[in-house]
Amino acid sequence: MGDPRWLTERELKTWQGFLMAGTLLTRKVEQQLRDDAGLSHPQYEVLARLSAADGELRMTELAGAALTSKSGLSYQVAQLEKAGLVGRRSCPSDDRGVIAYLTDEGQARLRAAAAGHAELVRTLFVDGLNPEQFTALADGVDALCGHLCTGEPCVEAG
Amino acid sequence: MGDPRWLTERELKTWQGFLMAGTLLTRKVEQQLRDDAGLSHPQYEVLARLSAADGELRMTELAGAALTSKSGLSYQVAQLEKAGLVGRRSCPSDDRGVIAYLTDEGQARLRAAAAGHAELVRTLFVDGLNPEQFTALADGVDALCGHLCTGEPCVEAG
DNA sequence: TACACGAAGTTCAAATTCGAACAATCTTGA
DNA sequence: TCAAGATTGTTCGAATTTGAACTTCGTGTA
């Protein structure tokens, strides 16, 4: 190994700020979804991804799109199934596969939660930054995702 | 309530990218610290904050500076104490208080982990962005932290 | 067909997180 | 001095996450 490439003060500050912003944001989002709709953030994500995929998705696709491991997804889908928001059926083209689908109740719950969630994300994440700042953040995040997803099984391929 | 202020496609994409980048980054950092130094990321943060504060800090300050609740900090400090990396003593000026301090072994472990950690953060978070992109991200994160910390008990006051 | 290999989901134990409740202590104001 | 209220840190139970082991099934090859 060569000399360690230490972070400059500014790089460190940005890194810590990035982590802190993520922590604060997810904490508030979590709290609001819980209070407002009785959902955790991972659960909301599952419902939202299913909805975006016309109501159904295979478990693996759902896990890949989301922020959890396979076992974590099994757990969350089981919780959502208990709550009647999601159902499971086997995949016709692959007997190993399981398709999770949004129930009517799940759609209703998602609809009920979505406006408040969007409002909060806007308040926390978009407002308070002027357009140039938001653009700056968006560009940086884009570049970061591109960098991180290189050679990674990333969210989507299209 | 007025009309819901939905997120534009670009705002949503940026939000999801922000979350995803955070997830991927912390996952890789976690893994590297675990493999390289036998520390979780929260544990590394505790050691680093103590070191930055000349080796000791009260529990509440540590919890405020870090990313966990009070009870979470108690748990992690207990783990670090079992491992011999951190000690506890009571605060002379306040009998309720507990001061956590870095042991020699804790300092050594932190030193051993720091270079690899810095290297990884640089690789994942700094490299792969050109200077303009990094500046853009840094500015956005700064603005975001300023926005989130307004009226919040934030990391520091100085 | 039969076999080996990989992939899909689930289940399990262990670790971690959070909030609420608690005991101890400090602080303030009369 | 003393009581009321706030702070500090720990402990407890419940929920969640993760990786590993496991079962079931598809795929490719002889």
Short mmCIF file of C-alpha atoms (C1' of nucleotides) in Angstrom, two decimals:
data_model
loop_
_atom_site.label_atom_id
_atom_site.label_comp_id
_atom_site.label_asym_id
_atom_site.label_seq_id
_atom_site.Cartn_x
_atom_site.Cartn_y
_atom_site.Cartn_z
CA MET A 1 0.00 0.00 0.00
CA GLY A 2 1.13 3.52 -0.70
CA ASP A 3 0.60 6.47 1.54
CA PRO A 4 -2.92 6.74 2.83
CA ARG A 5 -4.90 9.27 0.89
CA TRP A 6 -6.48 11.15 3.74
CA LEU A 7 -9.58 13.19 3.22
CA THR A 8 -9.28 16.93 3.21
CA GLU A 9 -11.24 18.78 5.82
CA ARG A 10 -13.80 19.76 3.25
CA GLU A 11 -14.17 16.23 1.96
CA LEU A 12 -14.63 14.92 5.46
CA LYS A 13 -17.16 17.57 6.28
CA THR A 14 -19.11 16.77 3.15
CA TRP A 15 -19.03 13.06 3.90
CA GLN A 16 -20.25 13.58 7.43
CA GLY A 17 -22.86 16.02 6.24
CA PHE A 18 -24.07 13.51 3.71
CA LEU A 19 -24.42 10.84 6.38
CA MET A 20 -26.08 13.19 8.80
CA ALA A 21 -28.55 14.50 6.26
CA GLY A 22 -29.48 10.95 5.37
CA THR A 23 -29.99 10.04 9.00
CA LEU A 24 -32.12 13.06 9.78
CA LEU A 25 -34.18 12.75 6.65
CA THR A 26 -34.97 9.08 7.01
CA ARG A 27 -35.76 9.58 10.66
CA LYS A 28 -38.33 12.25 9.94
CA VAL A 29 -39.79 10.42 7.00
CA GLU A 30 -40.06 7.29 9.09
CA GLN A 31 -41.84 9.12 11.84
CA GLN A 32 -44.31 10.79 9.53
CA LEU A 33 -45.20 7.62 7.67
CA ARG A 34 -45.68 5.84 10.97
CA ASP A 35 -47.89 8.53 12.45
CA ASP A 36 -49.74 9.25 9.26
CA ALA A 37 -50.27 5.86 7.67
CA GLY A 38 -48.99 3.20 10.05
CA LEU A 39 -46.21 2.23 7.66
CA SER A 40 -42.47 1.99 8.03
CA HIS A 41 -40.36 3.53 5.34
CA PRO A 42 -39.31 0.14 3.94
CA GLN A 43 -42.96 -0.84 3.85
CA TYR A 44 -43.90 2.33 2.03
CA GLU A 45 -41.13 1.64 -0.46
CA VAL A 46 -42.49 -1.82 -1.14
CA LEU A 47 -45.96 -0.49 -1.78
CA ALA A 48 -44.65 2.33 -3.95
CA ARG A 49 -42.48 0.01 -6.05
CA LEU A 50 -45.35 -2.39 -6.55
CA SER A 51 -47.60 0.44 -7.58
CA ALA A 52 -45.01 1.76 -10.00
CA ALA A 53 -44.82 -1.70 -11.55
CA ASP A 54 -48.56 -1.87 -12.20
CA GLY A 55 -49.26 -3.66 -8.96
CA GLU A 56 -47.04 -6.71 -8.99
CA LEU A 57 -43.42 -7.72 -8.94
CA ARG A 58 -41.35 -10.75 -8.17
CA MET A 59 -39.64 -10.87 -4.82
CA THR A 60 -36.14 -10.65 -6.23
CA GLU A 61 -36.98 -7.62 -8.32
CA LEU A 62 -38.55 -6.02 -5.31
CA ALA A 63 -35.48 -6.72 -3.19
CA GLY A 64 -33.16 -5.41 -5.88
CA ALA A 65 -35.13 -2.21 -6.22
CA ALA A 66 -35.30 -1.64 -2.52
CA LEU A 67 -32.97 -1.16 0.33
CA THR A 68 -33.09 -4.52 2.01
CA SER A 69 -31.72 -8.02 1.72
CA LYS A 70 -33.78 -10.94 0.49
CA SER A 71 -34.60 -12.05 4.00
CA GLY A 72 -35.50 -8.52 5.01
CA LEU A 73 -37.91 -8.33 2.14
CA SER A 74 -39.50 -11.66 3.09
CA TYR A 75 -40.08 -10.25 6.53
CA GLN A 76 -41.59 -6.99 5.32
CA VAL A 77 -43.81 -8.64 2.77
CA ALA A 78 -45.03 -11.02 5.47
CA GLN A 79 -45.89 -8.01 7.64
CA LEU A 80 -47.69 -6.31 4.79
CA GLU A 81 -49.53 -9.51 4.02
CA LYS A 82 -50.69 -9.81 7.62
CA ALA A 83 -51.97 -6.26 7.31
CA GLY A 84 -53.83 -7.14 4.14
CA LEU A 85 -51.97 -4.63 2.01
CA VAL A 86 -50.10 -7.10 -0.16
CA GLY A 87 -50.73 -10.62 -1.38
CA ARG A 88 -48.52 -13.39 -2.70
CA ARG A 89 -49.06 -15.84 -5.48
CA SER A 90 -46.74 -18.18 -7.25
CA CYS A 91 -45.19 -17.24 -10.54
CA PRO A 92 -46.73 -19.16 -13.45
CA SER A 93 -43.55 -19.24 -15.51
CA ASP A 94 -41.25 -20.25 -12.67
CA ASP A 95 -42.42 -22.40 -9.80
CA ARG A 96 -39.65 -21.11 -7.58
CA GLY A 97 -40.84 -17.58 -8.02
CA VAL A 98 -43.23 -15.62 -5.84
CA ILE A 99 -45.10 -12.62 -7.10
CA ALA A 100 -46.08 -10.00 -4.58
CA TYR A 101 -49.07 -7.91 -5.55
CA LEU A 102 -50.82 -4.88 -4.19
CA THR A 103 -54.30 -5.49 -2.82
CA ASP A 104 -57.06 -2.92 -3.14
CA GLU A 105 -56.52 -2.07 0.47
CA GLY A 106 -52.82 -1.68 -0.18
CA GLN A 107 -53.49 0.69 -3.03
CA ALA A 108 -55.83 2.69 -0.86
CA ARG A 109 -53.28 2.88 1.94
CA LEU A 110 -50.58 3.96 -0.46
CA ARG A 111 -52.82 6.64 -1.92
CA ALA A 112 -53.65 7.86 1.54
CA ALA A 113 -49.99 8.07 2.49
CA ALA A 114 -48.53 9.39 -0.71
CA ALA A 115 -49.62 13.02 -0.58
CA GLY A 116 -48.33 13.55 2.95
CA HIS A 117 -45.12 11.78 2.12
CA ALA A 118 -44.54 13.85 -0.98
CA GLU A 119 -45.30 16.98 0.98
CA LEU A 120 -42.75 16.08 3.64
CA VAL A 121 -40.04 15.12 1.20
CA ARG A 122 -40.62 18.38 -0.59
CA THR A 123 -40.46 20.34 2.63
CA LEU A 124 -37.30 18.65 3.88
CA PHE A 125 -35.43 17.88 0.72
CA VAL A 126 -36.47 20.37 -1.93
CA ASP A 127 -37.61 23.54 -0.22
CA GLY A 128 -34.89 25.31 1.62
CA LEU A 129 -32.61 24.81 -1.31
CA ASN A 130 -32.78 27.39 -4.02
CA PRO A 131 -32.91 26.13 -7.60
CA GLU A 132 -29.16 26.30 -8.13
CA GLN A 133 -28.53 24.41 -4.91
CA PHE A 134 -31.02 21.74 -5.79
CA THR A 135 -29.53 21.38 -9.21
CA ALA A 136 -26.12 21.11 -7.64
CA LEU A 137 -27.30 18.40 -5.30
CA ALA A 138 -29.10 16.56 -8.07
CA ASP A 139 -26.03 16.60 -10.27
CA GLY A 140 -23.83 15.39 -7.46
CA VAL A 141 -26.21 12.60 -6.54
CA ASP A 142 -26.47 11.56 -10.15
CA ALA A 143 -22.74 11.35 -10.50
CA LEU A 144 -22.47 9.48 -7.25
CA CYS A 145 -25.06 6.92 -8.28
CA GLY A 146 -23.39 6.46 -11.60
CA HIS A 147 -20.11 5.89 -9.87
CA LEU A 148 -21.50 3.52 -7.28
CA CYS A 149 -23.61 1.53 -9.71
CA THR A 150 -20.73 0.82 -12.07
CA GLY A 151 -20.26 -2.90 -11.85
CA GLU A 152 -23.08 -3.07 -9.34
CA PRO A 153 -26.44 -4.73 -9.50
CA CYS A 154 -28.22 -1.44 -9.47
CA VAL A 155 -31.82 -0.37 -9.24
CA GLU A 156 -32.80 -0.63 -12.83
CA ALA A 157 -31.45 -1.21 -16.25
CA GLY A 158 -33.72 1.05 -18.23
CA MET B 1 -55.12 21.17 3.21
CA GLY B 2 -54.42 22.53 -0.23
CA ASP B 3 -53.56 20.45 -3.23
CA PRO B 4 -50.76 18.03 -2.58
CA ARG B 5 -47.50 19.32 -3.91
CA TRP B 6 -46.28 16.28 -5.76
CA LEU B 7 -42.65 15.83 -6.57
CA THR B 8 -41.55 16.29 -10.12
CA GLU B 9 -39.95 13.32 -11.78
CA ARG B 10 -36.55 14.88 -11.36
CA GLU B 11 -37.13 15.63 -7.70
CA LEU B 12 -38.27 12.08 -7.06
CA LYS B 13 -35.33 10.66 -8.93
CA THR B 14 -32.94 12.79 -6.92
CA TRP B 15 -34.58 11.78 -3.65
CA GLN B 16 -34.40 8.10 -4.51
CA GLY B 17 -30.85 8.49 -5.72
CA PHE B 18 -29.93 10.18 -2.49
CA LEU B 19 -31.40 7.33 -0.46
CA MET B 20 -29.84 4.70 -2.63
CA ALA B 21 -26.42 6.27 -2.57
CA GLY B 22 -26.60 6.44 1.21
CA THR B 23 -27.60 2.82 1.45
CA LEU B 24 -24.89 1.58 -0.89
CA LEU B 25 -22.22 3.73 0.70
CA THR B 26 -22.94 2.76 4.27
CA ARG B 27 -23.21 -0.88 3.27
CA LYS B 28 -19.75 -0.90 1.73
CA VAL B 29 -18.23 1.14 4.50
CA GLU B 30 -19.76 -1.18 7.05
CA GLN B 31 -18.38 -4.21 5.32
CA GLN B 32 -14.90 -2.82 5.00
CA LEU B 33 -14.69 -1.72 8.62
CA ARG B 34 -15.94 -5.10 9.72
CA ASP B 35 -13.47 -7.04 7.61
CA ASP B 36 -10.59 -4.69 8.17
CA ALA B 37 -10.87 -3.71 11.80
CA GLY B 38 -13.68 -5.68 13.38
CA LEU B 39 -15.75 -2.56 13.93
CA SER B 40 -19.24 -1.58 12.92
CA HIS B 41 -19.71 1.84 11.40
CA PRO B 42 -21.42 3.20 14.52
CA GLN B 43 -18.54 1.90 16.58
CA TYR B 44 -16.01 3.53 14.31
CA GLU B 45 -17.91 6.78 14.61
CA VAL B 46 -17.76 6.60 18.38
CA LEU B 47 -14.02 6.06 18.36
CA ALA B 48 -13.48 8.80 15.81
CA ARG B 49 -15.59 11.32 17.72
CA LEU B 50 -13.77 10.53 20.93
CA SER B 51 -10.45 10.92 19.22
CA ALA B 52 -11.49 14.23 17.70
CA ALA B 53 -12.46 15.42 21.18
CA ASP B 54 -9.01 14.66 22.62
CA GLY B 55 -10.04 11.24 23.81
CA GLU B 56 -13.09 11.79 25.96
CA LEU B 57 -16.66 12.99 25.77
CA ARG B 58 -19.82 12.76 27.78
CA MET B 59 -22.40 10.27 26.66
CA THR B 60 -24.94 12.87 25.64
CA GLU B 61 -22.45 14.77 23.54
CA LEU B 62 -21.40 11.54 21.92
CA ALA B 63 -24.99 10.63 21.16
CA GLY B 64 -25.66 14.09 19.78
CA ALA B 65 -22.62 13.96 17.54
CA ALA B 66 -23.40 10.50 16.31
CA LEU B 67 -26.23 8.87 14.54
CA THR B 68 -27.89 6.93 17.31
CA SER B 69 -30.31 7.37 20.14
CA LYS B 70 -29.20 7.49 23.75
CA SER B 71 -30.00 3.85 24.29
CA GLY B 72 -28.24 2.91 21.10
CA LEU B 73 -25.15 4.69 22.31
CA SER B 74 -25.28 2.94 25.66
CA TYR B 75 -25.34 -0.34 23.82
CA GLN B 76 -22.44 0.48 21.53
CA VAL B 77 -20.30 1.90 24.29
CA ALA B 78 -20.93 -1.24 26.30
CA GLN B 79 -19.76 -3.32 23.34
CA LEU B 80 -16.67 -1.19 22.92
CA GLU B 81 -15.97 -1.42 26.63
CA LYS B 82 -16.18 -5.20 26.51
CA ALA B 83 -13.69 -5.07 23.66
CA GLY B 84 -11.37 -2.88 25.72
CA LEU B 85 -11.43 -0.01 23.26
CA VAL B 86 -13.30 2.46 25.42
CA GLY B 87 -13.65 3.06 29.15
CA ARG B 88 -16.18 4.84 31.30
CA ARG B 89 -15.74 7.01 34.33
CA SER B 90 -18.06 9.31 36.15
CA CYS B 91 -18.06 13.00 35.48
CA PRO B 92 -16.51 14.99 38.34
CA SER B 93 -18.70 18.05 37.84
CA ASP B 94 -21.98 16.16 37.46
CA ASP B 95 -22.64 12.90 39.23
CA ARG B 96 -25.28 11.95 36.70
CA GLY B 97 -22.79 12.22 33.91
CA VAL B 98 -20.67 9.50 32.41
CA ILE B 99 -17.53 10.23 30.46
CA ALA B 100 -16.50 7.77 27.80
CA TYR B 101 -12.81 7.76 27.00
CA LEU B 102 -10.61 6.12 24.43
CA THR B 103 -8.19 3.54 25.78
CA ASP B 104 -4.72 3.06 24.32
CA GLU B 105 -6.01 -0.01 22.60
CA GLY B 106 -8.93 1.97 21.24
CA GLN B 107 -6.59 4.59 19.83
CA ALA B 108 -4.48 1.90 18.25
CA ARG B 109 -7.53 0.25 16.70
CA LEU B 110 -8.77 3.55 15.37
CA ARG B 111 -5.36 4.34 13.89
CA ALA B 112 -5.27 0.93 12.29
CA ALA B 113 -8.70 1.39 10.76
CA ALA B 114 -8.51 5.03 9.76
CA ALA B 115 -6.30 4.83 6.70
CA GLY B 116 -8.33 2.08 5.06
CA HIS B 117 -11.53 3.85 5.89
CA ALA B 118 -10.33 7.13 4.45
CA GLU B 119 -9.16 5.32 1.37
CA LEU B 120 -12.53 3.69 0.86
CA VAL B 121 -14.53 6.86 1.44
CA ARG B 122 -12.29 8.61 -1.04
CA THR B 123 -12.72 5.87 -3.57
CA LEU B 124 -16.48 5.69 -3.24
CA PHE B 125 -17.46 9.22 -2.43
CA VAL B 126 -14.81 11.54 -3.86
CA ASP B 127 -13.20 9.83 -6.82
CA GLY B 128 -15.53 9.26 -9.70
CA LEU B 129 -16.81 12.79 -9.30
CA ASN B 130 -14.90 15.48 -11.07
CA PRO B 131 -14.12 18.64 -9.08
CA GLU B 132 -17.21 20.50 -10.29
CA GLN B 133 -19.43 17.58 -9.42
CA PHE B 134 -17.92 17.23 -5.98
CA THR B 135 -18.30 20.92 -5.36
CA ALA B 136 -21.89 20.68 -6.50
CA LEU B 137 -22.56 17.83 -4.13
CA ALA B 138 -20.77 19.57 -1.27
CA ASP B 139 -22.80 22.75 -1.79
CA GLY B 140 -26.03 20.81 -1.94
CA VAL B 141 -25.22 18.84 1.18
CA ASP B 142 -24.26 22.00 2.99
CA ALA B 143 -27.51 23.65 2.10
CA LEU B 144 -29.44 20.56 3.07
CA CYS B 145 -27.77 20.34 6.45
CA GLY B 146 -28.37 24.00 7.06
CA HIS B 147 -32.01 23.53 6.19
CA LEU B 148 -32.44 20.41 8.30
CA CYS B 149 -30.57 21.74 11.28
CA THR B 150 -32.62 24.93 11.51
CA GLY B 151 -34.49 24.59 14.73
CA GLU B 152 -32.88 21.23 15.29
CA PRO B 153 -30.46 20.06 17.92
CA CYS B 154 -27.72 19.60 15.40
CA VAL B 155 -24.24 18.17 15.54
CA GLU B 156 -22.43 21.14 16.87
CA ALA B 157 -22.89 24.75 17.72
CA GLY B 158 -19.46 26.07 16.83
"C1'" DT C 1 -33.21 -39.10 -19.23
"C1'" DA C 2 -30.02 -38.08 -15.36
"C1'" DC C 3 -26.72 -35.24 -13.14
"C1'" DA C 4 -24.48 -31.17 -11.41
"C1'" DC C 5 -24.84 -26.45 -10.69
"C1'" DG C 6 -27.01 -22.17 -9.86
"C1'" DA C 7 -31.07 -19.29 -8.52
"C1'" DA C 8 -35.45 -18.11 -5.70
"C1'" DG C 9 -37.53 -17.66 -1.23
"C1'" DT C 10 -38.00 -18.89 3.46
"C1'" DT C 11 -36.53 -19.68 8.07
"C1'" DC C 12 -33.41 -19.41 11.85
"C1'" DA C 13 -30.28 -17.32 15.37
"C1'" DA C 14 -27.74 -13.38 16.50
"C1'" DA C 15 -27.06 -8.54 16.59
"C1'" DT C 16 -28.79 -4.08 16.58
"C1'" DT C 17 -32.11 -0.35 16.92
"C1'" DC C 18 -35.63 2.46 19.05
"C1'" DG C 19 -38.84 4.37 22.50
"C1'" DA C 20 -40.71 4.07 27.06
"C1'" DA C 21 -39.99 3.57 31.75
"C1'" DC C 22 -36.96 4.18 35.43
"C1'" DA C 23 -33.58 5.85 39.17
"C1'" DA C 24 -30.43 9.23 40.19
"C1'" DT C 25 -29.07 13.88 40.14
"C1'" DC C 26 -29.10 18.82 39.07
"C1'" DT C 27 -31.53 23.37 38.93
"C1'" DT C 28 -34.70 26.73 39.83
"C1'" DG C 29 -37.69 29.56 42.51
"C1'" DA C 30 -40.04 30.47 46.56
"C1'" DT D 1 -33.97 24.75 52.89
"C1'" DC D 2 -37.23 22.39 50.07
"C1'" DA D 3 -40.21 20.84 46.52
"C1'" DA D 4 -41.22 20.71 41.39
"C1'" DG D 5 -39.44 19.96 37.11
"C1'" DA D 6 -35.84 19.02 33.87
"C1'" DT D 7 -31.58 16.11 32.53
"C1'" DT D 8 -28.56 12.09 32.49
"C1'" DG D 9 -27.75 7.53 31.52
"C1'" DT D 10 -29.34 2.68 31.82
"C1'" DT D 11 -32.50 -1.12 31.19
"C1'" DC D 12 -36.30 -3.46 29.27
"C1'" DG D 13 -39.27 -5.33 25.52
"C1'" DA D 14 -40.59 -5.20 20.83
"C1'" DA D 15 -39.41 -4.71 16.11
"C1'" DT D 16 -36.26 -5.06 12.54
"C1'" DT D 17 -32.05 -6.39 9.92
"C1'" DT D 18 -28.57 -9.48 8.30
"C1'" DG D 19 -26.10 -13.63 6.70
"C1'" DA D 20 -26.16 -18.56 6.67
"C1'" DA D 21 -28.36 -22.78 6.09
"C1'" DC D 22 -31.91 -24.99 3.75
"C1'" DT D 23 -35.60 -26.55 0.34
"C1'" DT D 24 -37.34 -26.35 -3.99
"C1'" DC D 25 -36.90 -25.72 -8.69
"C1'" DG D 26 -34.82 -24.33 -13.39
"C1'" DT D 27 -30.81 -24.88 -16.75
"C1'" DG D 28 -27.29 -26.82 -19.23
"C1'" DT D 29 -24.66 -30.89 -20.54
"C1'" DA D 30 -23.69 -35.48 -21.49
#
